[in-house]
């Protein structure tokens, strides 16, 4: 409690107060009409707050504002003023982001619970050094950067945030002023969609500028505290990478892109090593070292700066050279500067020559298309392949071989799928096997889906006993999660696939995804469905002597599996395999949780601590009892039924399209991937989870983060179970985290924004359903937790959300105003050029609204 109070005070001082002070600098910027804009925006914010208290609609609020405070004669002038407000607020959000980054060390207890320093003291007190060494022999975390577009900042703005945070940290007002001036001139809007390669280069910035130093520092500190616990065979921290390899629903990703991205990753890590070796060279001026360091420098230089001079340098060679340097320093030069060498050796152990492992991902139905095409054009498969049953196909594909002639195929997807499988071999040769050794199958719903990929590798030049690739099924929908153990049992008992797993050290990676799970089953059922699937998959895998590794497709908001991620991993107990922690991080989760050395180091440590302590200090309380299990199952079932009723409402999707910016996502140019899979008609199945969840977020309704929870808790109370749930909330970190993340999603809801729809003839009913469930959920969450308001136990995060929501209130109002004006024009079939301006307003307001939701909610 003392720490929370101190953190809140520090947040107020370093973020709240400074935001007010530096925000005033905006009005002094020498840009067109900016001073007047700042004053009017302050008036608009107050006008919005007062208007919503009077139950006014966004249209009423803005029209009243125009009439009272400004002289505008037409819609063109109104739109122009609203665009200026949007640009101003966008930059206010950047300032707030930078202030939070700068205050990270002041607000967070970087030596407290969840950090490695705290873990070290626990291990020493318990005398658990041997247990730690045993755990770290295999345990690691893998953070997989994805290009999923949940953030709207272009790379130039991310750089300014980083520099601005440093200037704010130093209280350098002149530099802050200079960066704010730069911000005022820097465009936020992307006129063209990024290519997958653009996305990769954008994320490389984080690898080079944050993860490279943060991971190296953590491993060096771990090795310093527990020198005998770390194995040179296990890096403990690894990075993964999806841009350039994730083909699922993205026709813009090609094999050429994949190879280019792999080369960029290799070049980037060698460049980082080269810069570190040059720094070493300035210090290691001792006899017997100069030549060794200089030779290593030249070799690294030739691999990145000299055209066509790529040599056969390996990470092992770099590591052994550094090891030699280290020994000379220790034995001949009193260990002077050995910590610099140790740090670089840690980095080489983590990043190899690949920097981040490039995953290939494709949707399951594509592989069947490729196999059918091969059967029709070549003699590698029987012509009647398509008519065979599943059992016959399984037998055929586990025993096929050959090299398909890629030149025979013109179809882009078919040809690219085959080329991607041959490209993996090439990438492994240059970047090392770990550089690209996973093939992920999205929408996997059968054992055949996995064996289809296995067979395709065999038909594209790979030999059964030389296949250095892990095939990873991805289970997301509620049905797929429930069938997952049956699918894996079939695979484990398949003799050929079992031998493949034996060659892969008896390890099977399984990906579980939250995105489509919450879209399909709602918040509680998606989370519980994944928990139960993991339990069952762990049991089945252990029965077959297989070590299962779970790879979590988690997003930024709780509705996509985000929130307090490390608490979930700390709460898993012994019934769920925890050999590794693997998860995707994306969009604003990257910039907010891993955007600086301090935040990245802190959050990586939290994940490491969660995984290690779950094994070393796991107690009976962490593993749910049979009664607890049954309680949560009943809650999930009730919640699922409530969500299904909403989802099956005939106006569900049309309501979202009518009142949110859903139809405008494709025009934001924030990602290379289309917003829906294939189908031109809007269906829930084809709609991507990011625009789906993002649309609810911009509406300030966050349906997928809480809907059904209130109904479920009310049913539990009626059945006399509420006191048991209160006890579970107090004793189970898993259940507490589930509820806490739900509260975080609800904290960002603001129903007065759309209350004007409550009496709408078509959509009034569905709006009231959502609002009633929100109120019910809030009522029962407070009953459950014993708190007087949402997120009462997290005062800093709560205040951050409140301040961010207040900053963007004018934007959400402007967005709803623009959407309403567009609807009105369409209803009257008015062809007015001003409609284009309002459509652009909808898109532009999305930027600030989404970016302001940065803190993983």
PDB file of C-alpha atoms in Angstrom, residues 253-403:
ATOM      1  CA  UNK A 253       3.904 -11.150 -48.076  1.00  0.00           C
ATOM      2  CA  UNK A 254       5.972 -13.094 -50.607  1.00  0.00           C
ATOM      3  CA  UNK A 255       9.020 -15.330 -50.403  1.00  0.00           C
ATOM      4  CA  UNK A 256      11.108 -12.466 -51.747  1.00  0.00           C
ATOM      5  CA  UNK A 257       9.924 -10.407 -48.762  1.00  0.00           C
ATOM      6  CA  UNK A 258      10.766 -13.247 -46.360  1.00  0.00           C
ATOM      7  CA  UNK A 259      14.317 -13.569 -47.682  1.00  0.00           C
ATOM      8  CA  UNK A 260      14.857  -9.783 -47.647  1.00  0.00           C
ATOM      9  CA  UNK A 261      13.651  -9.538 -44.045  1.00  0.00           C
ATOM     10  CA  UNK A 262      15.923 -12.430 -42.989  1.00  0.00           C
ATOM     11  CA  UNK A 263      18.871 -10.650 -44.598  1.00  0.00           C
ATOM     12  CA  UNK A 264      17.914  -7.382 -42.869  1.00  0.00           C
ATOM     13  CA  UNK A 265      17.777  -9.143 -39.490  1.00  0.00           C
ATOM     14  CA  UNK A 266      21.218 -10.696 -40.070  1.00  0.00           C
ATOM     15  CA  UNK A 267      22.737  -7.405 -41.184  1.00  0.00           C
ATOM     16  CA  UNK A 268      21.212  -5.523 -38.254  1.00  0.00           C
ATOM     17  CA  UNK A 269      22.607  -7.844 -35.575  1.00  0.00           C
ATOM     18  CA  UNK A 270      26.063  -7.930 -37.158  1.00  0.00           C
ATOM     19  CA  UNK A 271      25.988  -4.121 -37.256  1.00  0.00           C
ATOM     20  CA  UNK A 272      25.162  -4.086 -33.527  1.00  0.00           C
ATOM     21  CA  UNK A 273      28.066  -6.458 -32.800  1.00  0.00           C
ATOM     22  CA  UNK A 274      30.357  -4.350 -34.982  1.00  0.00           C
ATOM     23  CA  UNK A 275      29.505  -1.171 -33.061  1.00  0.00           C
ATOM     24  CA  UNK A 276      30.106  -2.942 -29.733  1.00  0.00           C
ATOM     25  CA  UNK A 277      33.432  -4.366 -30.931  1.00  0.00           C
ATOM     26  CA  UNK A 278      34.511  -0.871 -32.002  1.00  0.00           C
ATOM     27  CA  UNK A 279      33.688   0.363 -28.493  1.00  0.00           C
ATOM     28  CA  UNK A 280      35.641  -2.574 -27.043  1.00  0.00           C
ATOM     29  CA  UNK A 281      38.594  -1.665 -29.229  1.00  0.00           C
ATOM     30  CA  UNK A 282      38.802   1.766 -27.557  1.00  0.00           C
ATOM     31  CA  UNK A 283      39.171   0.096 -24.140  1.00  0.00           C
ATOM     32  CA  UNK A 284      41.119  -3.091 -24.908  1.00  0.00           C
ATOM     33  CA  UNK A 285      44.387  -1.469 -25.895  1.00  0.00           C
ATOM     34  CA  UNK A 286      46.429  -4.078 -24.017  1.00  0.00           C
ATOM     35  CA  UNK A 287      49.206  -6.281 -25.333  1.00  0.00           C
ATOM     36  CA  UNK A 288      47.935  -9.487 -26.922  1.00  0.00           C
ATOM     37  CA  UNK A 289      44.423  -8.156 -27.514  1.00  0.00           C
ATOM     38  CA  UNK A 290      44.675  -5.464 -30.180  1.00  0.00           C
ATOM     39  CA  UNK A 291      45.126  -7.867 -33.106  1.00  0.00           C
ATOM     40  CA  UNK A 292      42.346 -10.237 -32.024  1.00  0.00           C
ATOM     41  CA  UNK A 293      39.847  -7.398 -31.585  1.00  0.00           C
ATOM     42  CA  UNK A 294      40.888  -5.747 -34.859  1.00  0.00           C
ATOM     43  CA  UNK A 295      40.493  -9.021 -36.797  1.00  0.00           C
ATOM     44  CA  UNK A 296      36.992  -9.523 -35.397  1.00  0.00           C
ATOM     45  CA  UNK A 297      36.116  -5.923 -36.281  1.00  0.00           C
ATOM     46  CA  UNK A 298      37.226  -6.415 -39.910  1.00  0.00           C
ATOM     47  CA  UNK A 299      35.315  -9.654 -40.268  1.00  0.00           C
ATOM     48  CA  UNK A 300      32.104  -8.053 -38.991  1.00  0.00           C
ATOM     49  CA  UNK A 301      32.678  -4.987 -41.184  1.00  0.00           C
ATOM     50  CA  UNK A 302      33.050  -7.114 -44.331  1.00  0.00           C
ATOM     51  CA  UNK A 303      29.739  -8.833 -43.627  1.00  0.00           C
ATOM     52  CA  UNK A 304      27.714  -5.634 -43.617  1.00  0.00           C
ATOM     53  CA  UNK A 305      29.519  -2.868 -45.458  1.00  0.00           C
ATOM     54  CA  UNK A 306      31.472  -4.520 -48.291  1.00  0.00           C
ATOM     55  CA  UNK A 307      29.231  -5.554 -51.246  1.00  0.00           C
ATOM     56  CA  UNK A 308      29.286  -9.293 -52.067  1.00  0.00           C
ATOM     57  CA  UNK A 309      31.748  -9.940 -49.250  1.00  0.00           C
ATOM     58  CA  UNK A 310      29.495 -11.945 -46.949  1.00  0.00           C
ATOM     59  CA  UNK A 311      31.763 -14.479 -45.279  1.00  0.00           C
ATOM     60  CA  UNK A 312      30.968 -17.678 -43.439  1.00  0.00           C
ATOM     61  CA  UNK A 313      31.188 -16.031 -40.043  1.00  0.00           C
ATOM     62  CA  UNK A 314      29.122 -17.810 -37.384  1.00  0.00           C
ATOM     63  CA  UNK A 315      27.830 -16.790 -33.979  1.00  0.00           C
ATOM     64  CA  UNK A 316      29.906 -19.617 -32.504  1.00  0.00           C
ATOM     65  CA  UNK A 317      33.057 -18.105 -33.998  1.00  0.00           C
ATOM     66  CA  UNK A 318      32.212 -14.649 -32.584  1.00  0.00           C
ATOM     67  CA  UNK A 319      31.484 -16.181 -29.175  1.00  0.00           C
ATOM     68  CA  UNK A 320      34.724 -18.200 -29.114  1.00  0.00           C
ATOM     69  CA  UNK A 321      36.755 -15.137 -30.116  1.00  0.00           C
ATOM     70  CA  UNK A 322      35.194 -13.154 -27.257  1.00  0.00           C
ATOM     71  CA  UNK A 323      35.838 -16.077 -24.901  1.00  0.00           C
ATOM     72  CA  UNK A 324      39.515 -15.974 -25.890  1.00  0.00           C
ATOM     73  CA  UNK A 325      39.610 -12.202 -25.289  1.00  0.00           C
ATOM     74  CA  UNK A 326      37.955 -12.723 -21.900  1.00  0.00           C
ATOM     75  CA  UNK A 327      40.547 -15.274 -20.777  1.00  0.00           C
ATOM     76  CA  UNK A 328      43.440 -13.004 -21.755  1.00  0.00           C
ATOM     77  CA  UNK A 329      41.885 -10.087 -19.829  1.00  0.00           C
ATOM     78  CA  UNK A 330      41.390 -12.210 -16.705  1.00  0.00           C
ATOM     79  CA  UNK A 331      44.773 -13.935 -16.678  1.00  0.00           C
ATOM     80  CA  UNK A 332      46.984 -11.144 -17.983  1.00  0.00           C
ATOM     81  CA  UNK A 333      45.227  -7.831 -17.277  1.00  0.00           C
ATOM     82  CA  UNK A 334      43.518  -8.190 -13.878  1.00  0.00           C
ATOM     83  CA  UNK A 335      40.029  -8.520 -15.377  1.00  0.00           C
ATOM     84  CA  UNK A 336      39.983  -4.883 -16.519  1.00  0.00           C
ATOM     85  CA  UNK A 337      36.897  -4.193 -18.690  1.00  0.00           C
ATOM     86  CA  UNK A 338      35.898  -7.873 -18.592  1.00  0.00           C
ATOM     87  CA  UNK A 339      32.297  -6.771 -17.890  1.00  0.00           C
ATOM     88  CA  UNK A 340      32.159  -5.224 -21.381  1.00  0.00           C
ATOM     89  CA  UNK A 341      33.193  -8.513 -22.955  1.00  0.00           C
ATOM     90  CA  UNK A 342      30.728 -10.447 -20.777  1.00  0.00           C
ATOM     91  CA  UNK A 343      27.923  -8.159 -21.879  1.00  0.00           C
ATOM     92  CA  UNK A 344      28.698  -8.680 -25.565  1.00  0.00           C
ATOM     93  CA  UNK A 345      28.987 -12.447 -25.065  1.00  0.00           C
ATOM     94  CA  UNK A 346      25.533 -12.408 -23.462  1.00  0.00           C
ATOM     95  CA  UNK A 347      24.150 -10.607 -26.504  1.00  0.00           C
ATOM     96  CA  UNK A 348      25.745 -13.088 -28.927  1.00  0.00           C
ATOM     97  CA  UNK A 349      24.213 -15.936 -26.912  1.00  0.00           C
ATOM     98  CA  UNK A 350      20.758 -14.336 -27.141  1.00  0.00           C
ATOM     99  CA  UNK A 351      20.709 -13.035 -30.715  1.00  0.00           C
ATOM    100  CA  UNK A 352      23.102 -15.283 -32.687  1.00  0.00           C
ATOM    101  CA  UNK A 353      23.353 -14.227 -36.321  1.00  0.00           C
ATOM    102  CA  UNK A 354      19.585 -13.986 -36.737  1.00  0.00           C
ATOM    103  CA  UNK A 355      18.612 -11.308 -34.163  1.00  0.00           C
ATOM    104  CA  UNK A 356      15.022 -12.614 -34.064  1.00  0.00           C
ATOM    105  CA  UNK A 357      13.669 -15.964 -35.283  1.00  0.00           C
ATOM    106  CA  UNK A 358      11.535 -15.389 -38.374  1.00  0.00           C
ATOM    107  CA  UNK A 359       8.307 -17.414 -38.176  1.00  0.00           C
ATOM    108  CA  UNK A 360       6.391 -18.493 -41.275  1.00  0.00           C
ATOM    109  CA  UNK A 361       2.596 -18.531 -40.859  1.00  0.00           C
ATOM    110  CA  UNK A 362      -0.129 -19.542 -43.286  1.00  0.00           C
ATOM    111  CA  UNK A 363      -3.827 -20.381 -43.039  1.00  0.00           C
ATOM    112  CA  UNK A 364      -4.691 -24.110 -43.048  1.00  0.00           C
ATOM    113  CA  UNK A 365      -6.923 -24.219 -46.148  1.00  0.00           C
ATOM    114  CA  UNK A 366      -4.069 -22.940 -48.354  1.00  0.00           C
ATOM    115  CA  UNK A 367      -2.046 -26.122 -47.854  1.00  0.00           C
ATOM    116  CA  UNK A 368      -4.868 -28.308 -49.147  1.00  0.00           C
ATOM    117  CA  UNK A 369      -5.058 -26.095 -52.256  1.00  0.00           C
ATOM    118  CA  UNK A 370      -1.330 -26.563 -52.851  1.00  0.00           C
ATOM    119  CA  UNK A 371      -1.518 -30.346 -52.438  1.00  0.00           C
ATOM    120  CA  UNK A 372      -4.464 -30.562 -54.839  1.00  0.00           C
ATOM    121  CA  UNK A 373      -2.534 -28.505 -57.392  1.00  0.00           C
ATOM    122  CA  UNK A 374       0.502 -30.805 -57.070  1.00  0.00           C
ATOM    123  CA  UNK A 375      -1.671 -33.911 -57.485  1.00  0.00           C
ATOM    124  CA  UNK A 376      -3.137 -32.532 -60.727  1.00  0.00           C
ATOM    125  CA  UNK A 377       0.134 -31.343 -62.296  1.00  0.00           C
ATOM    126  CA  UNK A 378       2.787 -33.814 -61.143  1.00  0.00           C
ATOM    127  CA  UNK A 379       3.203 -37.495 -60.340  1.00  0.00           C
ATOM    128  CA  UNK A 380       4.256 -36.867 -56.739  1.00  0.00           C
ATOM    129  CA  UNK A 381       0.697 -37.497 -55.502  1.00  0.00           C
ATOM    130  CA  UNK A 382      -2.115 -39.629 -56.955  1.00  0.00           C
ATOM    131  CA  UNK A 383      -4.542 -37.831 -59.283  1.00  0.00           C
ATOM    132  CA  UNK A 384      -7.468 -38.740 -57.005  1.00  0.00           C
ATOM    133  CA  UNK A 385      -5.839 -37.111 -53.956  1.00  0.00           C
ATOM    134  CA  UNK A 386      -8.824 -34.842 -53.422  1.00  0.00           C
ATOM    135  CA  UNK A 387     -11.222 -37.804 -53.081  1.00  0.00           C
ATOM    136  CA  UNK A 388      -9.167 -39.640 -50.423  1.00  0.00           C
ATOM    137  CA  UNK A 389     -10.430 -39.710 -46.842  1.00  0.00           C
ATOM    138  CA  UNK A 390      -8.468 -38.202 -43.949  1.00  0.00           C
ATOM    139  CA  UNK A 391      -6.857 -41.472 -42.870  1.00  0.00           C
ATOM    140  CA  UNK A 392      -5.646 -42.190 -46.414  1.00  0.00           C
ATOM    141  CA  UNK A 393      -4.257 -38.682 -46.767  1.00  0.00           C
ATOM    142  CA  UNK A 394      -2.413 -38.985 -43.436  1.00  0.00           C
ATOM    143  CA  UNK A 395      -0.740 -42.230 -44.562  1.00  0.00           C
ATOM    144  CA  UNK A 396       0.144 -40.785 -47.975  1.00  0.00           C
ATOM    145  CA  UNK A 397       1.580 -37.472 -46.757  1.00  0.00           C
ATOM    146  CA  UNK A 398       3.809 -38.986 -44.054  1.00  0.00           C
ATOM    147  CA  UNK A 399       5.507 -41.199 -46.641  1.00  0.00           C
ATOM    148  CA  UNK A 400       5.748 -38.976 -49.717  1.00  0.00           C
ATOM    149  CA  UNK A 401       8.946 -37.480 -51.140  1.00  0.00           C
ATOM    150  CA  UNK A 402      10.317 -35.590 -54.124  1.00  0.00           C
ATOM    151  CA  UNK A 403      10.884 -32.074 -55.347  1.00  0.00           C
TER     152      UNK A 403
END
